[in-house]
Amino acid sequence: MRILITGGRGQVGSTLAELLASQGNAEILILDKEQLDITNQDTVYSTVTEFQPTIIINAAAHTAVDKAEDEVEHSYAINRDGPKYLAQAAQTVGAAILHISTDYVFEGNKISAYVESDPTNPQSVYGASKLAGEVAVAEACDKHIILRTAWVFGKNGSNFVKTMLRLGKTRDELSIVGDQFGGPTYAGDIAKVLLQIAKRITQGSQVDYGIYHYSGQPHVSWFDFAVTIFDMAVEQGVLVNKPTLTSITTVQYPTPAKRPSNSRLSNEKIITNFSIEVSDWKNALNNIQEYTG
């Protein structure tokens, strides 16, 4: 198995690097944005054709949701054009591409959890650019897996868990949005799922290529997520006391980019096709100290 990973310093990419470090049966090339500009088609093509991967995992993305509203061209370059070039190169060398996408491709007003076949209708530049990336990947490479996920957190990079723990050290009170719901997803579990799928592909097993959803359970609001983070932080001695939390509405916390009120994603398809275990985000917080670095 020869794996090329982009976004090597991101939440998922860095975790993939750690997991693969202990596996001697894979040749790995892990690149961050300084080492590979995925928006440069010629550079992508030469890198891929030289390394000849069997699997490309694209963990690179422009994820600054609010900044994307002003950085439209930049967002599309990274979230649409880069994935397109990687997928085209994958098709050229006969590789499969595993591409990470997002719940933001949906409008976010469905009552129940979103399934893969639900109509997309992104409400932000970030969501629209990620959807454009999905389309580009699917059109460019026959062997593609598009993995939509949500509310990603891990010990590397910036995320909600780390932000809450940082604010909890200096604030006595915090207001958290309570009318947006989703499934927090541990980056380590996303990485494991990607490698599980990669192994299936490499082993020549039957693979149903296409779009899959993978996000953590149980589903909660940001407010409920924050309550659990602080409860576990106090319980594990990371914080002495937790701040007083107030649940507020999306209207009370306006942002440049519109957030989906419903980010719940159904895991049924990926469980059925790949025997994947659902990510338990509470379990991922059992060693909450690792998110304080």
PDB file of C-alpha atoms in Angstrom:
ATOM      1  CA  MET A   1       0.000   0.000   0.000  1.00  0.00           C
ATOM      2  CA  ARG A   2       1.423   3.350  -1.096  1.00  0.00           C
ATOM      3  CA  ILE A   3      -0.430   6.264   0.479  1.00  0.00           C
ATOM      4  CA  LEU A   4      -0.117   9.955  -0.359  1.00  0.00           C
ATOM      5  CA  ILE A   5      -1.645  12.216   2.289  1.00  0.00           C
ATOM      6  CA  THR A   6      -2.248  15.931   1.858  1.00  0.00           C
ATOM      7  CA  GLY A   7      -2.957  18.335   4.707  1.00  0.00           C
ATOM      8  CA  GLY A   8      -0.364  16.549   6.813  1.00  0.00           C
ATOM      9  CA  ARG A   9      -0.456  19.066   9.667  1.00  0.00           C
ATOM     10  CA  GLY A  10      -4.236  19.304   9.985  1.00  0.00           C
ATOM     11  CA  GLN A  11      -6.420  17.558  12.532  1.00  0.00           C
ATOM     12  CA  VAL A  12      -6.965  14.418  10.450  1.00  0.00           C
ATOM     13  CA  GLY A  13      -3.746  14.481   8.444  1.00  0.00           C
ATOM     14  CA  SER A  14      -1.498  14.621  11.498  1.00  0.00           C
ATOM     15  CA  THR A  15      -3.434  11.775  13.123  1.00  0.00           C
ATOM     16  CA  LEU A  16      -3.080   9.691   9.968  1.00  0.00           C
ATOM     17  CA  ALA A  17       0.671  10.281  10.135  1.00  0.00           C
ATOM     18  CA  GLU A  18       0.771   9.008  13.721  1.00  0.00           C
ATOM     19  CA  LEU A  19      -1.277   5.896  12.921  1.00  0.00           C
ATOM     20  CA  LEU A  20       0.759   5.014   9.855  1.00  0.00           C
ATOM     21  CA  ALA A  21       4.089   5.498  11.616  1.00  0.00           C
ATOM     22  CA  SER A  22       3.627   2.128  13.314  1.00  0.00           C
ATOM     23  CA  GLN A  23       2.682   0.269  10.149  1.00  0.00           C
ATOM     24  CA  GLY A  24       5.622  -1.156   8.274  1.00  0.00           C
ATOM     25  CA  ASN A  25       3.641  -2.527   5.356  1.00  0.00           C
ATOM     26  CA  ALA A  26       2.849   0.855   3.828  1.00  0.00           C
ATOM     27  CA  GLU A  27       4.953   3.366   1.931  1.00  0.00           C
ATOM     28  CA  ILE A  28       3.765   6.785   2.977  1.00  0.00           C
ATOM     29  CA  LEU A  29       4.225  10.308   1.671  1.00  0.00           C
ATOM     30  CA  ILE A  30       2.696  12.897   3.992  1.00  0.00           C
ATOM     31  CA  LEU A  31       2.739  16.473   2.750  1.00  0.00           C
ATOM     32  CA  ASP A  32       1.536  19.746   4.235  1.00  0.00           C
ATOM     33  CA  LYS A  33       0.704  22.896   2.302  1.00  0.00           C
ATOM     34  CA  GLU A  34       4.309  24.101   2.322  1.00  0.00           C
ATOM     35  CA  GLN A  35       5.457  20.850   0.737  1.00  0.00           C
ATOM     36  CA  LEU A  36       2.621  20.508  -1.777  1.00  0.00           C
ATOM     37  CA  ASP A  37       0.453  23.304  -3.095  1.00  0.00           C
ATOM     38  CA  ILE A  38      -2.588  21.332  -4.212  1.00  0.00           C
ATOM     39  CA  THR A  39      -3.849  24.372  -6.144  1.00  0.00           C
ATOM     40  CA  ASN A  40      -0.887  24.017  -8.546  1.00  0.00           C
ATOM     41  CA  GLN A  41      -1.960  21.431 -11.103  1.00  0.00           C
ATOM     42  CA  ASP A  42       1.508  20.807 -12.499  1.00  0.00           C
ATOM     43  CA  THR A  43       3.015  20.276  -9.041  1.00  0.00           C
ATOM     44  CA  VAL A  44       0.226  17.884  -8.073  1.00  0.00           C
ATOM     45  CA  TYR A  45       0.634  15.883 -11.270  1.00  0.00           C
ATOM     46  CA  SER A  46       4.409  15.586 -10.945  1.00  0.00           C
ATOM     47  CA  THR A  47       4.215  14.618  -7.258  1.00  0.00           C
ATOM     48  CA  VAL A  48       1.615  11.933  -7.849  1.00  0.00           C
ATOM     49  CA  THR A  49       3.203  10.467 -10.959  1.00  0.00           C
ATOM     50  CA  GLU A  50       6.595  10.310  -9.253  1.00  0.00           C
ATOM     51  CA  PHE A  51       5.323   8.652  -6.060  1.00  0.00           C
ATOM     52  CA  GLN A  52       2.781   6.383  -7.807  1.00  0.00           C
ATOM     53  CA  PRO A  53       0.392   5.982  -4.848  1.00  0.00           C
ATOM     54  CA  THR A  54      -2.319   3.348  -4.701  1.00  0.00           C
ATOM     55  CA  ILE A  55      -4.323   5.604  -2.371  1.00  0.00           C
ATOM     56  CA  ILE A  56      -4.528   9.397  -2.113  1.00  0.00           C
ATOM     57  CA  ILE A  57      -6.110  10.786   1.052  1.00  0.00           C
ATOM     58  CA  ASN A  58      -6.962  14.451   0.726  1.00  0.00           C
ATOM     59  CA  ALA A  59      -7.131  15.941   4.208  1.00  0.00           C
ATOM     60  CA  ALA A  60      -6.284  19.446   2.987  1.00  0.00           C
ATOM     61  CA  ALA A  61      -8.984  22.115   3.080  1.00  0.00           C
ATOM     62  CA  HIS A  62      -9.701  25.763   3.683  1.00  0.00           C
ATOM     63  CA  THR A  63     -11.817  25.408   6.824  1.00  0.00           C
ATOM     64  CA  ALA A  64     -11.941  29.013   8.064  1.00  0.00           C
ATOM     65  CA  VAL A  65     -15.708  29.198   7.606  1.00  0.00           C
ATOM     66  CA  ASP A  66     -16.177  32.901   8.313  1.00  0.00           C
ATOM     67  CA  LYS A  67     -13.034  34.049   6.503  1.00  0.00           C
ATOM     68  CA  ALA A  68     -14.210  32.122   3.448  1.00  0.00           C
ATOM     69  CA  GLU A  69     -17.024  34.644   2.995  1.00  0.00           C
ATOM     70  CA  ASP A  70     -14.368  37.211   2.067  1.00  0.00           C
ATOM     71  CA  GLU A  71     -11.794  34.785   0.638  1.00  0.00           C
ATOM     72  CA  VAL A  72     -14.015  33.277  -2.036  1.00  0.00           C
ATOM     73  CA  GLU A  73     -11.359  32.689  -4.694  1.00  0.00           C
ATOM     74  CA  HIS A  74      -8.938  31.252  -2.149  1.00  0.00           C
ATOM     75  CA  SER A  75     -11.611  28.923  -0.748  1.00  0.00           C
ATOM     76  CA  TYR A  76     -12.525  27.542  -4.167  1.00  0.00           C
ATOM     77  CA  ALA A  77      -8.877  27.111  -5.102  1.00  0.00           C
ATOM     78  CA  ILE A  78      -8.244  24.876  -2.084  1.00  0.00           C
ATOM     79  CA  ASN A  79     -11.639  23.218  -1.682  1.00  0.00           C
ATOM     80  CA  ARG A  80     -12.527  22.676  -5.352  1.00  0.00           C
ATOM     81  CA  ASP A  81      -9.510  23.027  -7.622  1.00  0.00           C
ATOM     82  CA  GLY A  82      -7.014  21.207  -5.392  1.00  0.00           C
ATOM     83  CA  PRO A  83      -9.222  18.134  -4.949  1.00  0.00           C
ATOM     84  CA  LYS A  84      -9.924  18.151  -8.686  1.00  0.00           C
ATOM     85  CA  TYR A  85      -6.203  18.096  -9.539  1.00  0.00           C
ATOM     86  CA  LEU A  86      -5.553  15.325  -7.012  1.00  0.00           C
ATOM     87  CA  ALA A  87      -8.432  13.271  -8.400  1.00  0.00           C
ATOM     88  CA  GLN A  88      -7.278  13.757 -11.969  1.00  0.00           C
ATOM     89  CA  ALA A  89      -3.781  12.642 -11.008  1.00  0.00           C
ATOM     90  CA  ALA A  90      -5.217   9.658  -9.114  1.00  0.00           C
ATOM     91  CA  GLN A  91      -7.140   8.621 -12.224  1.00  0.00           C
ATOM     92  CA  THR A  92      -3.945   8.893 -14.300  1.00  0.00           C
ATOM     93  CA  VAL A  93      -1.958   6.500 -12.083  1.00  0.00           C
ATOM     94  CA  GLY A  94      -4.892   4.198 -11.282  1.00  0.00           C
ATOM     95  CA  ALA A  95      -5.125   5.245  -7.628  1.00  0.00           C
ATOM     96  CA  ALA A  96      -8.207   5.678  -5.488  1.00  0.00           C
ATOM     97  CA  ILE A  97      -8.850   9.014  -3.794  1.00  0.00           C
ATOM     98  CA  LEU A  98     -10.387   9.419  -0.338  1.00  0.00           C
ATOM     99  CA  HIS A  99     -11.615  12.981   0.086  1.00  0.00           C
ATOM    100  CA  ILE A 100     -12.954  14.597   3.268  1.00  0.00           C
ATOM    101  CA  SER A 101     -16.033  16.803   2.979  1.00  0.00           C
ATOM    102  CA  THR A 102     -18.515  18.414   5.322  1.00  0.00           C
ATOM    103  CA  ASP A 103     -22.063  18.739   6.654  1.00  0.00           C
ATOM    104  CA  TYR A 104     -22.021  22.328   5.344  1.00  0.00           C
ATOM    105  CA  VAL A 105     -23.026  21.053   1.889  1.00  0.00           C
ATOM    106  CA  PHE A 106     -26.572  20.826   3.298  1.00  0.00           C
ATOM    107  CA  GLU A 107     -28.958  23.673   4.081  1.00  0.00           C
ATOM    108  CA  GLY A 108     -29.323  22.386   7.635  1.00  0.00           C
ATOM    109  CA  ASN A 109     -33.092  22.614   8.056  1.00  0.00           C
ATOM    110  CA  LYS A 110     -34.019  18.902   7.842  1.00  0.00           C
ATOM    111  CA  ILE A 111     -35.692  17.512  10.955  1.00  0.00           C
ATOM    112  CA  SER A 112     -33.945  14.134  10.912  1.00  0.00           C
ATOM    113  CA  ALA A 113     -30.335  13.122  10.175  1.00  0.00           C
ATOM    114  CA  TYR A 114     -29.074  13.723   6.661  1.00  0.00           C
ATOM    115  CA  VAL A 115     -28.439  10.724   4.409  1.00  0.00           C
ATOM    116  CA  GLU A 116     -26.071  10.705   1.451  1.00  0.00           C
ATOM    117  CA  SER A 117     -28.853  11.024  -1.142  1.00  0.00           C
ATOM    118  CA  ASP A 118     -30.453  14.118   0.408  1.00  0.00           C
ATOM    119  CA  PRO A 119     -30.424  17.240  -1.779  1.00  0.00           C
ATOM    120  CA  THR A 120     -27.511  19.579  -1.115  1.00  0.00           C
ATOM    121  CA  ASN A 121     -27.985  23.308  -0.685  1.00  0.00           C
ATOM    122  CA  PRO A 122     -24.989  24.999   0.958  1.00  0.00           C
ATOM    123  CA  GLN A 123     -25.624  28.336   2.652  1.00  0.00           C
ATOM    124  CA  SER A 124     -22.028  29.578   2.864  1.00  0.00           C
ATOM    125  CA  VAL A 125     -18.986  30.025   0.654  1.00  0.00           C
ATOM    126  CA  TYR A 126     -17.241  27.283   2.605  1.00  0.00           C
ATOM    127  CA  GLY A 127     -20.107  24.849   2.035  1.00  0.00           C
ATOM    128  CA  ALA A 128     -20.442  25.764  -1.633  1.00  0.00           C
ATOM    129  CA  SER A 129     -16.709  25.368  -2.263  1.00  0.00           C
ATOM    130  CA  LYS A 130     -16.664  21.991  -0.516  1.00  0.00           C
ATOM    131  CA  LEU A 131     -19.645  20.805  -2.562  1.00  0.00           C
ATOM    132  CA  ALA A 132     -17.875  21.942  -5.720  1.00  0.00           C
ATOM    133  CA  GLY A 133     -14.903  19.852  -4.572  1.00  0.00           C
ATOM    134  CA  GLU A 134     -17.115  16.800  -4.149  1.00  0.00           C
ATOM    135  CA  VAL A 135     -18.442  17.168  -7.688  1.00  0.00           C
ATOM    136  CA  ALA A 136     -14.957  17.704  -9.106  1.00  0.00           C
ATOM    137  CA  VAL A 137     -13.556  14.607  -7.376  1.00  0.00           C
ATOM    138  CA  ALA A 138     -16.455  12.407  -8.477  1.00  0.00           C
ATOM    139  CA  GLU A 139     -16.144  13.556 -12.070  1.00  0.00           C
ATOM    140  CA  ALA A 140     -12.356  13.217 -12.255  1.00  0.00           C
ATOM    141  CA  CYS A 141     -11.706   9.834 -10.624  1.00  0.00           C
ATOM    142  CA  ASP A 142     -13.705   6.616 -10.923  1.00  0.00           C
ATOM    143  CA  LYS A 143     -12.365   5.211  -7.657  1.00  0.00           C
ATOM    144  CA  HIS A 144     -13.418   7.861  -5.158  1.00  0.00           C
ATOM    145  CA  ILE A 145     -14.703   7.897  -1.599  1.00  0.00           C
ATOM    146  CA  ILE A 146     -16.102  11.219  -0.382  1.00  0.00           C
ATOM    147  CA  LEU A 147     -16.384  11.209   3.402  1.00  0.00           C
ATOM    148  CA  ARG A 148     -18.658  13.887   4.823  1.00  0.00           C
ATOM    149  CA  THR A 149     -18.101  14.562   8.496  1.00  0.00           C
ATOM    150  CA  ALA A 150     -18.942  17.244  11.065  1.00  0.00           C
ATOM    151  CA  TRP A 151     -17.760  19.051  14.191  1.00  0.00           C
ATOM    152  CA  VAL A 152     -14.247  17.607  14.007  1.00  0.00           C
ATOM    153  CA  PHE A 153     -12.022  17.790  17.079  1.00  0.00           C
ATOM    154  CA  GLY A 154      -8.662  16.334  18.050  1.00  0.00           C
ATOM    155  CA  LYS A 155      -5.462  17.026  19.915  1.00  0.00           C
ATOM    156  CA  ASN A 156      -3.925  18.845  16.924  1.00  0.00           C
ATOM    157  CA  GLY A 157      -5.094  22.025  15.251  1.00  0.00           C
ATOM    158  CA  SER A 158      -7.887  24.358  16.320  1.00  0.00           C
ATOM    159  CA  ASN A 159     -11.277  23.032  17.362  1.00  0.00           C
ATOM    160  CA  PHE A 160     -14.195  23.546  19.737  1.00  0.00           C
ATOM    161  CA  VAL A 161     -12.845  21.331  22.519  1.00  0.00           C
ATOM    162  CA  LYS A 162      -9.525  23.146  22.682  1.00  0.00           C
ATOM    163  CA  THR A 163     -11.262  26.531  22.530  1.00  0.00           C
ATOM    164  CA  MET A 164     -13.593  25.637  25.407  1.00  0.00           C
ATOM    165  CA  LEU A 165     -10.739  24.402  27.588  1.00  0.00           C
ATOM    166  CA  ARG A 166      -8.722  27.537  26.887  1.00  0.00           C
ATOM    167  CA  LEU A 167     -11.643  29.847  27.684  1.00  0.00           C
ATOM    168  CA  GLY A 168     -12.524  27.795  30.747  1.00  0.00           C
ATOM    169  CA  LYS A 169      -9.233  28.778  32.347  1.00  0.00           C
ATOM    170  CA  THR A 170      -9.931  32.502  32.125  1.00  0.00           C
ATOM    171  CA  ARG A 171     -13.724  32.990  31.988  1.00  0.00           C
ATOM    172  CA  ASP A 172     -16.289  32.600  34.747  1.00  0.00           C
ATOM    173  CA  GLU A 173     -19.219  32.731  32.314  1.00  0.00           C
ATOM    174  CA  LEU A 174     -19.678  31.589  28.723  1.00  0.00           C
ATOM    175  CA  SER A 175     -22.581  31.824  26.288  1.00  0.00           C
ATOM    176  CA  ILE A 176     -22.856  28.864  23.907  1.00  0.00           C
ATOM    177  CA  VAL A 177     -25.219  28.350  20.971  1.00  0.00           C
ATOM    178  CA  GLY A 178     -27.897  25.838  21.897  1.00  0.00           C
ATOM    179  CA  ASP A 179     -30.034  25.605  18.734  1.00  0.00           C
ATOM    180  CA  GLN A 180     -27.504  24.045  16.366  1.00  0.00           C
ATOM    181  CA  PHE A 181     -27.269  20.253  16.533  1.00  0.00           C
ATOM    182  CA  GLY A 182     -24.756  17.737  15.223  1.00  0.00           C
ATOM    183  CA  GLY A 183     -22.403  14.898  15.976  1.00  0.00           C
ATOM    184  CA  PRO A 184     -18.953  15.829  17.325  1.00  0.00           C
ATOM    185  CA  THR A 185     -16.391  13.660  15.546  1.00  0.00           C
ATOM    186  CA  TYR A 186     -12.976  12.679  16.872  1.00  0.00           C
ATOM    187  CA  ALA A 187     -10.228  13.180  14.280  1.00  0.00           C
ATOM    188  CA  GLY A 188      -8.576   9.950  15.381  1.00  0.00           C
ATOM    189  CA  ASP A 189     -11.703   7.986  14.491  1.00  0.00           C
ATOM    190  CA  ILE A 190     -11.923   9.667  11.083  1.00  0.00           C
ATOM    191  CA  ALA A 191      -8.317   8.691  10.422  1.00  0.00           C
ATOM    192  CA  LYS A 192      -8.992   5.076  11.423  1.00  0.00           C
ATOM    193  CA  VAL A 193     -12.005   4.903   9.121  1.00  0.00           C
ATOM    194  CA  LEU A 194     -10.010   6.266   6.193  1.00  0.00           C
ATOM    195  CA  LEU A 195      -7.278   3.688   6.745  1.00  0.00           C
ATOM    196  CA  GLN A 196      -9.842   0.903   7.084  1.00  0.00           C
ATOM    197  CA  ILE A 197     -11.347   1.868   3.728  1.00  0.00           C
ATOM    198  CA  ALA A 198      -7.888   2.255   2.182  1.00  0.00           C
ATOM    199  CA  LYS A 199      -6.967  -1.280   3.244  1.00  0.00           C
ATOM    200  CA  ARG A 200     -10.172  -2.668   1.774  1.00  0.00           C
ATOM    201  CA  ILE A 201      -9.380  -1.002  -1.539  1.00  0.00           C
ATOM    202  CA  THR A 202      -5.752  -2.146  -1.551  1.00  0.00           C
ATOM    203  CA  GLN A 203      -6.702  -5.735  -0.725  1.00  0.00           C
ATOM    204  CA  GLY A 204      -8.895  -5.833  -3.793  1.00  0.00           C
ATOM    205  CA  SER A 205     -12.123  -6.264  -1.826  1.00  0.00           C
ATOM    206  CA  GLN A 206     -15.412  -5.176  -3.326  1.00  0.00           C
ATOM    207  CA  VAL A 207     -15.855  -1.453  -2.664  1.00  0.00           C
ATOM    208  CA  ASP A 208     -18.928   0.618  -3.395  1.00  0.00           C
ATOM    209  CA  TYR A 209     -17.359   3.939  -4.323  1.00  0.00           C
ATOM    210  CA  GLY A 210     -19.205   7.207  -3.770  1.00  0.00           C
ATOM    211  CA  ILE A 211     -20.331   9.455  -0.919  1.00  0.00           C
ATOM    212  CA  TYR A 212     -20.457   8.381   2.732  1.00  0.00           C
ATOM    213  CA  HIS A 213     -21.342  10.089   5.991  1.00  0.00           C
ATOM    214  CA  TYR A 214     -19.357   9.594   9.170  1.00  0.00           C
ATOM    215  CA  SER A 215     -19.905  11.623  12.330  1.00  0.00           C
ATOM    216  CA  GLY A 216     -19.945  11.037  16.066  1.00  0.00           C
ATOM    217  CA  GLN A 217     -22.790  10.131  18.349  1.00  0.00           C
ATOM    218  CA  PRO A 218     -24.774  10.920  20.377  1.00  0.00           C
ATOM    219  CA  HIS A 219     -26.069  14.003  18.600  1.00  0.00           C
ATOM    220  CA  VAL A 220     -26.009  17.132  20.748  1.00  0.00           C
ATOM    221  CA  SER A 221     -26.148  20.915  20.588  1.00  0.00           C
ATOM    222  CA  TRP A 222     -22.991  23.004  20.909  1.00  0.00           C
ATOM    223  CA  PHE A 223     -24.239  23.945  24.376  1.00  0.00           C
ATOM    224  CA  ASP A 224     -24.629  20.307  25.429  1.00  0.00           C
ATOM    225  CA  PHE A 225     -21.224  19.511  23.958  1.00  0.00           C
ATOM    226  CA  ALA A 226     -19.663  22.315  26.003  1.00  0.00           C
ATOM    227  CA  VAL A 227     -21.375  21.125  29.200  1.00  0.00           C
ATOM    228  CA  THR A 228     -19.881  17.658  28.753  1.00  0.00           C
ATOM    229  CA  ILE A 229     -16.422  19.036  27.944  1.00  0.00           C
ATOM    230  CA  PHE A 230     -16.348  21.093  31.146  1.00  0.00           C
ATOM    231  CA  ASP A 231     -17.818  18.328  33.287  1.00  0.00           C
ATOM    232  CA  MET A 232     -15.136  15.913  32.102  1.00  0.00           C
ATOM    233  CA  ALA A 233     -12.391  18.550  32.426  1.00  0.00           C
ATOM    234  CA  VAL A 234     -13.276  19.129  36.093  1.00  0.00           C
ATOM    235  CA  GLU A 235     -13.676  15.415  36.732  1.00  0.00           C
ATOM    236  CA  GLN A 236     -10.230  14.717  35.266  1.00  0.00           C
ATOM    237  CA  GLY A 237      -8.552  17.622  37.080  1.00  0.00           C
ATOM    238  CA  VAL A 238      -7.826  19.703  33.990  1.00  0.00           C
ATOM    239  CA  LEU A 239      -9.971  22.546  35.369  1.00  0.00           C
ATOM    240  CA  VAL A 240     -10.680  23.342  39.005  1.00  0.00           C
ATOM    241  CA  ASN A 241     -14.120  24.777  38.294  1.00  0.00           C
ATOM    242  CA  LYS A 242     -16.267  25.021  35.204  1.00  0.00           C
ATOM    243  CA  PRO A 243     -17.648  28.373  34.066  1.00  0.00           C
ATOM    244  CA  THR A 244     -21.338  29.176  34.255  1.00  0.00           C
ATOM    245  CA  LEU A 245     -22.808  28.285  30.859  1.00  0.00           C
ATOM    246  CA  THR A 246     -25.754  30.026  29.204  1.00  0.00           C
ATOM    247  CA  SER A 247     -27.538  28.610  26.167  1.00  0.00           C
ATOM    248  CA  ILE A 248     -28.173  31.223  23.480  1.00  0.00           C
ATOM    249  CA  THR A 249     -29.718  31.171  20.011  1.00  0.00           C
ATOM    250  CA  THR A 250     -27.995  31.488  16.655  1.00  0.00           C
ATOM    251  CA  VAL A 251     -29.639  34.896  16.270  1.00  0.00           C
ATOM    252  CA  GLN A 252     -27.929  36.034  19.464  1.00  0.00           C
ATOM    253  CA  TYR A 253     -24.533  34.975  18.091  1.00  0.00           C
ATOM    254  CA  PRO A 254     -24.371  36.299  14.511  1.00  0.00           C
ATOM    255  CA  THR A 255     -21.477  35.177  12.301  1.00  0.00           C
ATOM    256  CA  PRO A 256     -20.421  36.154   8.751  1.00  0.00           C
ATOM    257  CA  ALA A 257     -21.184  32.625   7.501  1.00  0.00           C
ATOM    258  CA  LYS A 258     -24.496  30.910   8.123  1.00  0.00           C
ATOM    259  CA  ARG A 259     -24.206  27.681  10.132  1.00  0.00           C
ATOM    260  CA  PRO A 260     -26.525  24.698   9.576  1.00  0.00           C
ATOM    261  CA  SER A 261     -29.017  24.362  12.443  1.00  0.00           C
ATOM    262  CA  ASN A 262     -29.046  20.607  11.779  1.00  0.00           C
ATOM    263  CA  SER A 263     -25.669  18.978  11.123  1.00  0.00           C
ATOM    264  CA  ARG A 264     -26.791  15.479  12.053  1.00  0.00           C
ATOM    265  CA  LEU A 265     -25.408  12.907   9.611  1.00  0.00           C
ATOM    266  CA  SER A 266     -26.659   9.338   9.343  1.00  0.00           C
ATOM    267  CA  ASN A 267     -23.926   6.684   9.589  1.00  0.00           C
ATOM    268  CA  GLU A 268     -26.128   3.854   8.321  1.00  0.00           C
ATOM    269  CA  LYS A 269     -24.584   3.533   4.841  1.00  0.00           C
ATOM    270  CA  ILE A 270     -20.949   3.414   5.985  1.00  0.00           C
ATOM    271  CA  ILE A 271     -21.796   0.956   8.781  1.00  0.00           C
ATOM    272  CA  THR A 272     -23.532  -1.338   6.291  1.00  0.00           C
ATOM    273  CA  ASN A 273     -20.900  -1.165   3.539  1.00  0.00           C
ATOM    274  CA  PHE A 274     -17.695  -1.099   5.590  1.00  0.00           C
ATOM    275  CA  SER A 275     -18.690  -2.455   9.028  1.00  0.00           C
ATOM    276  CA  ILE A 276     -17.525   0.822  10.535  1.00  0.00           C
ATOM    277  CA  GLU A 277     -17.925   1.535  14.245  1.00  0.00           C
ATOM    278  CA  VAL A 278     -19.612   4.829  15.050  1.00  0.00           C
ATOM    279  CA  SER A 279     -17.380   7.427  16.663  1.00  0.00           C
ATOM    280  CA  ASP A 280     -18.153   7.870  20.374  1.00  0.00           C
ATOM    281  CA  TRP A 281     -17.099  11.450  21.061  1.00  0.00           C
ATOM    282  CA  LYS A 282     -17.543  11.106  24.825  1.00  0.00           C
ATOM    283  CA  ASN A 283     -15.064   8.237  24.848  1.00  0.00           C
ATOM    284  CA  ALA A 284     -12.623  10.411  22.903  1.00  0.00           C
ATOM    285  CA  LEU A 285     -12.670  12.900  25.812  1.00  0.00           C
ATOM    286  CA  ASN A 286     -11.611  10.346  28.408  1.00  0.00           C
ATOM    287  CA  ASN A 287      -8.074  11.767  28.269  1.00  0.00           C
ATOM    288  CA  ILE A 288      -9.027  15.413  27.985  1.00  0.00           C
ATOM    289  CA  GLN A 289      -5.542  16.544  29.011  1.00  0.00           C
ATOM    290  CA  GLU A 290      -4.307  15.910  25.472  1.00  0.00           C
ATOM    291  CA  TYR A 291      -6.486  18.768  24.164  1.00  0.00           C
ATOM    292  CA  THR A 292      -4.829  21.380  26.375  1.00  0.00           C
ATOM    293  CA  GLY A 293      -1.512  21.560  24.497  1.00  0.00           C
TER     294      GLY A 293
END
